[in-house]
C-alpha cells in the first residue's frame, strides 16, 4: 500500500516538473525567439532583438510618442505612420 502511494506521488512529481519545464523554457524563452526568427527570415520584418521580460514595448512606446507629436494633413489617408510607426521602421 505504501509503495503504491509513493509511486503515485513520484509520478505526480514527474508530471509537475515536466509541466514546469515546458512552461518556463518553451513558452517563455524559446517560443518568442522562434517567432522573432520567423519574422526576420520569412516576412522581412527587422527590429531590435527580443528582450526577456519587456519585449520591445519600450521602443514601441517611444516611437508612438514621436508619432503622436507629428501633425498630419487632413487630406492624407496614410494613417499607418500614426498607428504603427514601429512596423514602418522595422519593415525597412
Short mmCIF file of N, CA and C in Angstrom, two decimals:
data_model
loop_
_atom_site.label_atom_id
_atom_site.label_comp_id
_atom_site.label_asym_id
_atom_site.label_seq_id
_atom_site.Cartn_x
_atom_site.Cartn_y
_atom_site.Cartn_z
N UNK A 1 0.82 -1.19 0.00
CA UNK A 1 0.00 0.00 0.00
C UNK A 1 0.86 1.26 0.00
N UNK A 2 1.91 1.25 0.82
CA UNK A 2 2.80 2.41 0.87
C UNK A 2 3.56 2.59 -0.43
N UNK A 3 3.93 1.50 -1.07
CA UNK A 3 4.68 1.60 -2.32
C UNK A 3 3.81 2.18 -3.44
N UNK A 4 2.52 1.85 -3.45
CA UNK A 4 1.62 2.41 -4.46
C UNK A 4 1.45 3.91 -4.25
N UNK A 5 1.32 4.32 -3.01
CA UNK A 5 1.20 5.75 -2.70
C UNK A 5 2.48 6.49 -3.07
N UNK A 6 3.63 5.90 -2.74
CA UNK A 6 4.91 6.52 -3.07
C UNK A 6 5.09 6.60 -4.58
N UNK A 7 4.72 5.55 -5.29
CA UNK A 7 4.84 5.54 -6.74
C UNK A 7 3.94 6.59 -7.38
N UNK A 8 2.73 6.75 -6.88
CA UNK A 8 1.83 7.76 -7.44
C UNK A 8 2.33 9.18 -7.13
N UNK A 9 2.92 9.38 -5.96
CA UNK A 9 3.48 10.70 -5.64
C UNK A 9 4.68 11.02 -6.53
N UNK A 10 5.51 10.04 -6.79
CA UNK A 10 6.66 10.24 -7.68
C UNK A 10 6.18 10.55 -9.09
N UNK A 11 5.16 9.84 -9.55
CA UNK A 11 4.62 10.10 -10.89
C UNK A 11 4.03 11.51 -10.97
N UNK A 12 3.33 11.91 -9.93
CA UNK A 12 2.78 13.26 -9.89
C UNK A 12 3.87 14.32 -9.87
N UNK A 13 4.95 14.05 -9.16
CA UNK A 13 6.08 14.97 -9.12
C UNK A 13 6.75 15.08 -10.49
N UNK A 14 6.88 13.97 -11.18
CA UNK A 14 7.48 13.99 -12.52
C UNK A 14 6.61 14.79 -13.48
N UNK A 15 5.31 14.61 -13.41
CA UNK A 15 4.40 15.37 -14.26
C UNK A 15 4.48 16.86 -13.95
N UNK A 16 4.52 17.21 -12.68
CA UNK A 16 4.60 18.63 -12.29
C UNK A 16 5.91 19.26 -12.75
N UNK A 17 7.01 18.55 -12.63
CA UNK A 17 8.30 19.09 -13.06
C UNK A 17 8.34 19.24 -14.58
N UNK A 18 7.79 18.26 -15.30
CA UNK A 18 7.80 18.37 -16.76
C UNK A 18 6.91 19.52 -17.23
N UNK A 19 5.77 19.74 -16.57
CA UNK A 19 4.91 20.87 -16.92
C UNK A 19 5.62 22.19 -16.64
N UNK A 20 6.30 22.27 -15.51
CA UNK A 20 7.02 23.49 -15.16
C UNK A 20 8.14 23.77 -16.16
N UNK A 21 8.84 22.74 -16.57
CA UNK A 21 9.89 22.88 -17.58
C UNK A 21 9.30 23.38 -18.89
N UNK A 22 8.19 22.77 -19.30
CA UNK A 22 7.55 23.17 -20.54
C UNK A 22 7.11 24.63 -20.48
N UNK A 23 6.52 25.02 -19.38
CA UNK A 23 6.01 26.38 -19.27
C UNK A 23 7.13 27.40 -19.25
N UNK A 24 8.17 27.18 -18.46
CA UNK A 24 9.21 28.20 -18.33
C UNK A 24 10.12 28.25 -19.54
N UNK A 25 10.63 27.13 -19.95
CA UNK A 25 11.63 27.14 -21.02
C UNK A 25 11.00 27.31 -22.39
N UNK A 26 10.02 26.50 -22.68
CA UNK A 26 9.46 26.51 -24.03
C UNK A 26 8.59 27.74 -24.27
N UNK A 27 7.66 28.01 -23.40
CA UNK A 27 6.70 29.09 -23.66
C UNK A 27 7.24 30.48 -23.39
N UNK A 28 8.09 30.63 -22.39
CA UNK A 28 8.56 31.97 -22.04
C UNK A 28 9.88 32.36 -22.70
N UNK A 29 10.69 31.37 -23.06
CA UNK A 29 12.01 31.68 -23.61
C UNK A 29 12.11 31.27 -25.08
N UNK A 30 11.81 30.03 -25.39
CA UNK A 30 12.07 29.51 -26.72
C UNK A 30 11.09 30.04 -27.76
N UNK A 31 9.80 30.03 -27.46
CA UNK A 31 8.79 30.43 -28.44
C UNK A 31 8.95 31.87 -28.92
N UNK A 32 9.19 32.87 -28.05
CA UNK A 32 9.37 34.23 -28.56
C UNK A 32 10.58 34.36 -29.51
N UNK A 33 11.64 33.62 -29.23
CA UNK A 33 12.79 33.67 -30.13
C UNK A 33 12.46 33.05 -31.48
N UNK A 34 11.70 31.98 -31.49
CA UNK A 34 11.31 31.35 -32.76
C UNK A 34 10.40 32.26 -33.58
N UNK A 35 9.48 32.93 -32.91
CA UNK A 35 8.58 33.84 -33.62
C UNK A 35 9.36 35.01 -34.20
N UNK A 36 10.29 35.56 -33.45
CA UNK A 36 11.11 36.67 -33.95
C UNK A 36 11.97 36.22 -35.13
N UNK A 37 12.47 35.00 -35.07
CA UNK A 37 13.28 34.47 -36.18
C UNK A 37 12.42 34.32 -37.43
N UNK A 38 11.19 33.85 -37.28
CA UNK A 38 10.28 33.73 -38.42
C UNK A 38 10.01 35.10 -39.05
N UNK A 39 9.77 36.10 -38.22
CA UNK A 39 9.51 37.44 -38.74
C UNK A 39 10.71 37.96 -39.51
N UNK A 40 11.90 37.74 -38.99
CA UNK A 40 13.10 38.26 -39.64
C UNK A 40 13.38 37.54 -40.95
N UNK A 41 13.29 36.23 -40.96
CA UNK A 41 13.69 35.46 -42.13
C UNK A 41 12.64 35.43 -43.23
N UNK A 42 11.40 35.17 -42.87
CA UNK A 42 10.39 34.91 -43.89
C UNK A 42 9.51 36.10 -44.22
N UNK A 43 9.30 37.00 -43.28
CA UNK A 43 8.38 38.09 -43.53
C UNK A 43 9.07 39.43 -43.73
N UNK A 44 10.37 39.49 -43.54
CA UNK A 44 11.11 40.71 -43.81
C UNK A 44 10.93 41.81 -42.79
N UNK A 45 10.56 41.46 -41.57
CA UNK A 45 10.41 42.47 -40.52
C UNK A 45 11.65 42.42 -39.65
N UNK A 46 12.44 43.49 -39.69
CA UNK A 46 13.68 43.55 -38.92
C UNK A 46 13.50 44.56 -37.80
N UNK A 47 13.70 44.12 -36.61
CA UNK A 47 13.55 45.01 -35.47
C UNK A 47 14.63 44.74 -34.46
N UNK A 48 14.51 45.35 -33.31
CA UNK A 48 15.50 45.10 -32.27
C UNK A 48 15.37 43.67 -31.74
N UNK A 49 16.40 43.21 -31.11
CA UNK A 49 16.39 41.86 -30.56
C UNK A 49 15.36 41.76 -29.43
N UNK A 50 14.85 40.56 -29.24
CA UNK A 50 13.84 40.32 -28.21
C UNK A 50 14.47 40.42 -26.83
N UNK A 51 13.79 41.08 -25.93
CA UNK A 51 14.23 41.16 -24.54
C UNK A 51 13.29 40.31 -23.70
N UNK A 52 13.81 39.64 -22.69
CA UNK A 52 13.08 38.58 -22.00
C UNK A 52 11.75 39.04 -21.40
N UNK A 53 11.75 39.97 -20.49
CA UNK A 53 10.50 40.31 -19.81
C UNK A 53 9.71 41.41 -20.52
N UNK A 54 10.37 42.45 -20.94
CA UNK A 54 9.64 43.58 -21.50
C UNK A 54 9.41 43.52 -22.98
N UNK A 55 10.12 42.64 -23.66
CA UNK A 55 9.99 42.59 -25.10
C UNK A 55 10.49 43.88 -25.72
N UNK A 56 9.79 44.38 -26.71
CA UNK A 56 10.15 45.62 -27.38
C UNK A 56 9.18 46.75 -27.04
N UNK A 57 8.49 46.61 -25.93
CA UNK A 57 7.47 47.59 -25.56
C UNK A 57 8.04 48.98 -25.33
N UNK A 58 9.25 49.08 -24.80
CA UNK A 58 9.85 50.39 -24.56
C UNK A 58 10.08 51.15 -25.85
N UNK A 59 10.62 50.48 -26.84
CA UNK A 59 10.86 51.15 -28.12
C UNK A 59 9.55 51.46 -28.84
N UNK A 60 8.58 50.57 -28.74
CA UNK A 60 7.28 50.84 -29.36
C UNK A 60 6.63 52.07 -28.72
N UNK A 61 6.70 52.18 -27.41
CA UNK A 61 6.14 53.35 -26.72
C UNK A 61 6.84 54.63 -27.15
N UNK A 62 8.16 54.57 -27.29
CA UNK A 62 8.92 55.75 -27.70
C UNK A 62 8.53 56.17 -29.12
N UNK A 63 8.39 55.21 -30.03
CA UNK A 63 8.00 55.52 -31.40
C UNK A 63 6.57 56.04 -31.47
N UNK A 64 5.69 55.52 -30.62
CA UNK A 64 4.30 56.01 -30.60
C UNK A 64 4.24 57.45 -30.10
N UNK A 65 5.07 57.79 -29.11
CA UNK A 65 5.11 59.17 -28.62
C UNK A 65 5.61 60.12 -29.70
N UNK A 66 6.62 59.68 -30.46
CA UNK A 66 7.11 60.51 -31.56
C UNK A 66 6.04 60.69 -32.63
N UNK A 67 5.29 59.63 -32.91
CA UNK A 67 4.23 59.71 -33.93
C UNK A 67 3.08 60.60 -33.47
N UNK A 68 2.80 60.61 -32.18
CA UNK A 68 1.73 61.48 -31.68
C UNK A 68 2.09 62.95 -31.81
N UNK A 69 3.36 63.27 -31.84
CA UNK A 69 3.78 64.65 -31.97
C UNK A 69 3.74 65.17 -33.39
N UNK A 70 3.56 64.31 -34.36
CA UNK A 70 3.53 64.73 -35.76
C UNK A 70 2.15 65.25 -36.13
N UNK A 71 2.15 66.27 -36.96
CA UNK A 71 0.89 66.83 -37.46
C UNK A 71 0.63 66.23 -38.83
N UNK A 72 -0.53 65.62 -38.99
CA UNK A 72 -0.88 65.00 -40.26
C UNK A 72 -1.82 65.90 -41.05
N UNK A 73 -1.70 65.83 -42.36
CA UNK A 73 -2.59 66.57 -43.24
C UNK A 73 -3.98 65.93 -43.20
N UNK A 74 -5.00 66.75 -43.22
CA UNK A 74 -6.37 66.25 -43.14
C UNK A 74 -6.72 65.40 -44.35
N UNK A 75 -6.17 65.75 -45.51
CA UNK A 75 -6.49 65.02 -46.73
C UNK A 75 -5.66 63.76 -46.90
N UNK A 76 -4.72 63.54 -46.02
CA UNK A 76 -3.84 62.37 -46.12
C UNK A 76 -4.53 61.16 -45.49
N UNK A 77 -4.65 60.09 -46.26
CA UNK A 77 -5.30 58.88 -45.76
C UNK A 77 -4.29 57.82 -45.36
N UNK A 78 -3.04 58.19 -45.30
CA UNK A 78 -2.00 57.25 -44.87
C UNK A 78 -1.90 57.33 -43.34
N UNK A 79 -2.62 56.48 -42.66
CA UNK A 79 -2.69 56.52 -41.20
C UNK A 79 -1.70 55.57 -40.53
N UNK A 80 -1.02 54.74 -41.29
CA UNK A 80 -0.11 53.75 -40.70
C UNK A 80 1.03 54.38 -39.91
N UNK A 81 1.65 55.49 -40.36
CA UNK A 81 2.71 56.08 -39.54
C UNK A 81 2.22 56.55 -38.17
N UNK A 82 0.96 56.84 -38.05
CA UNK A 82 0.42 57.30 -36.77
C UNK A 82 0.03 56.12 -35.87
N UNK A 83 -0.49 55.06 -36.46
CA UNK A 83 -0.98 53.92 -35.68
C UNK A 83 0.12 52.93 -35.34
N UNK A 84 0.98 52.62 -36.30
CA UNK A 84 2.01 51.60 -36.08
C UNK A 84 3.36 52.08 -36.63
N UNK A 85 3.98 53.08 -36.01
CA UNK A 85 5.26 53.57 -36.54
C UNK A 85 6.37 52.54 -36.42
N UNK A 86 6.28 51.64 -35.45
CA UNK A 86 7.30 50.61 -35.30
C UNK A 86 7.28 49.66 -36.49
N UNK A 87 6.12 49.39 -37.07
CA UNK A 87 6.05 48.49 -38.22
C UNK A 87 6.76 49.10 -39.41
N UNK A 88 6.57 50.38 -39.64
CA UNK A 88 7.24 51.03 -40.77
C UNK A 88 8.75 51.05 -40.58
N UNK A 89 9.20 51.27 -39.36
CA UNK A 89 10.63 51.32 -39.10
C UNK A 89 11.26 49.94 -39.22
N UNK A 90 10.62 48.92 -38.68
CA UNK A 90 11.21 47.59 -38.67
C UNK A 90 11.04 46.86 -39.99
N UNK A 91 10.08 47.28 -40.81
CA UNK A 91 9.86 46.63 -42.10
C UNK A 91 10.97 46.97 -43.08
N UNK A 92 11.51 48.15 -42.98
CA UNK A 92 12.53 48.61 -43.94
C UNK A 92 13.84 47.89 -43.77
#
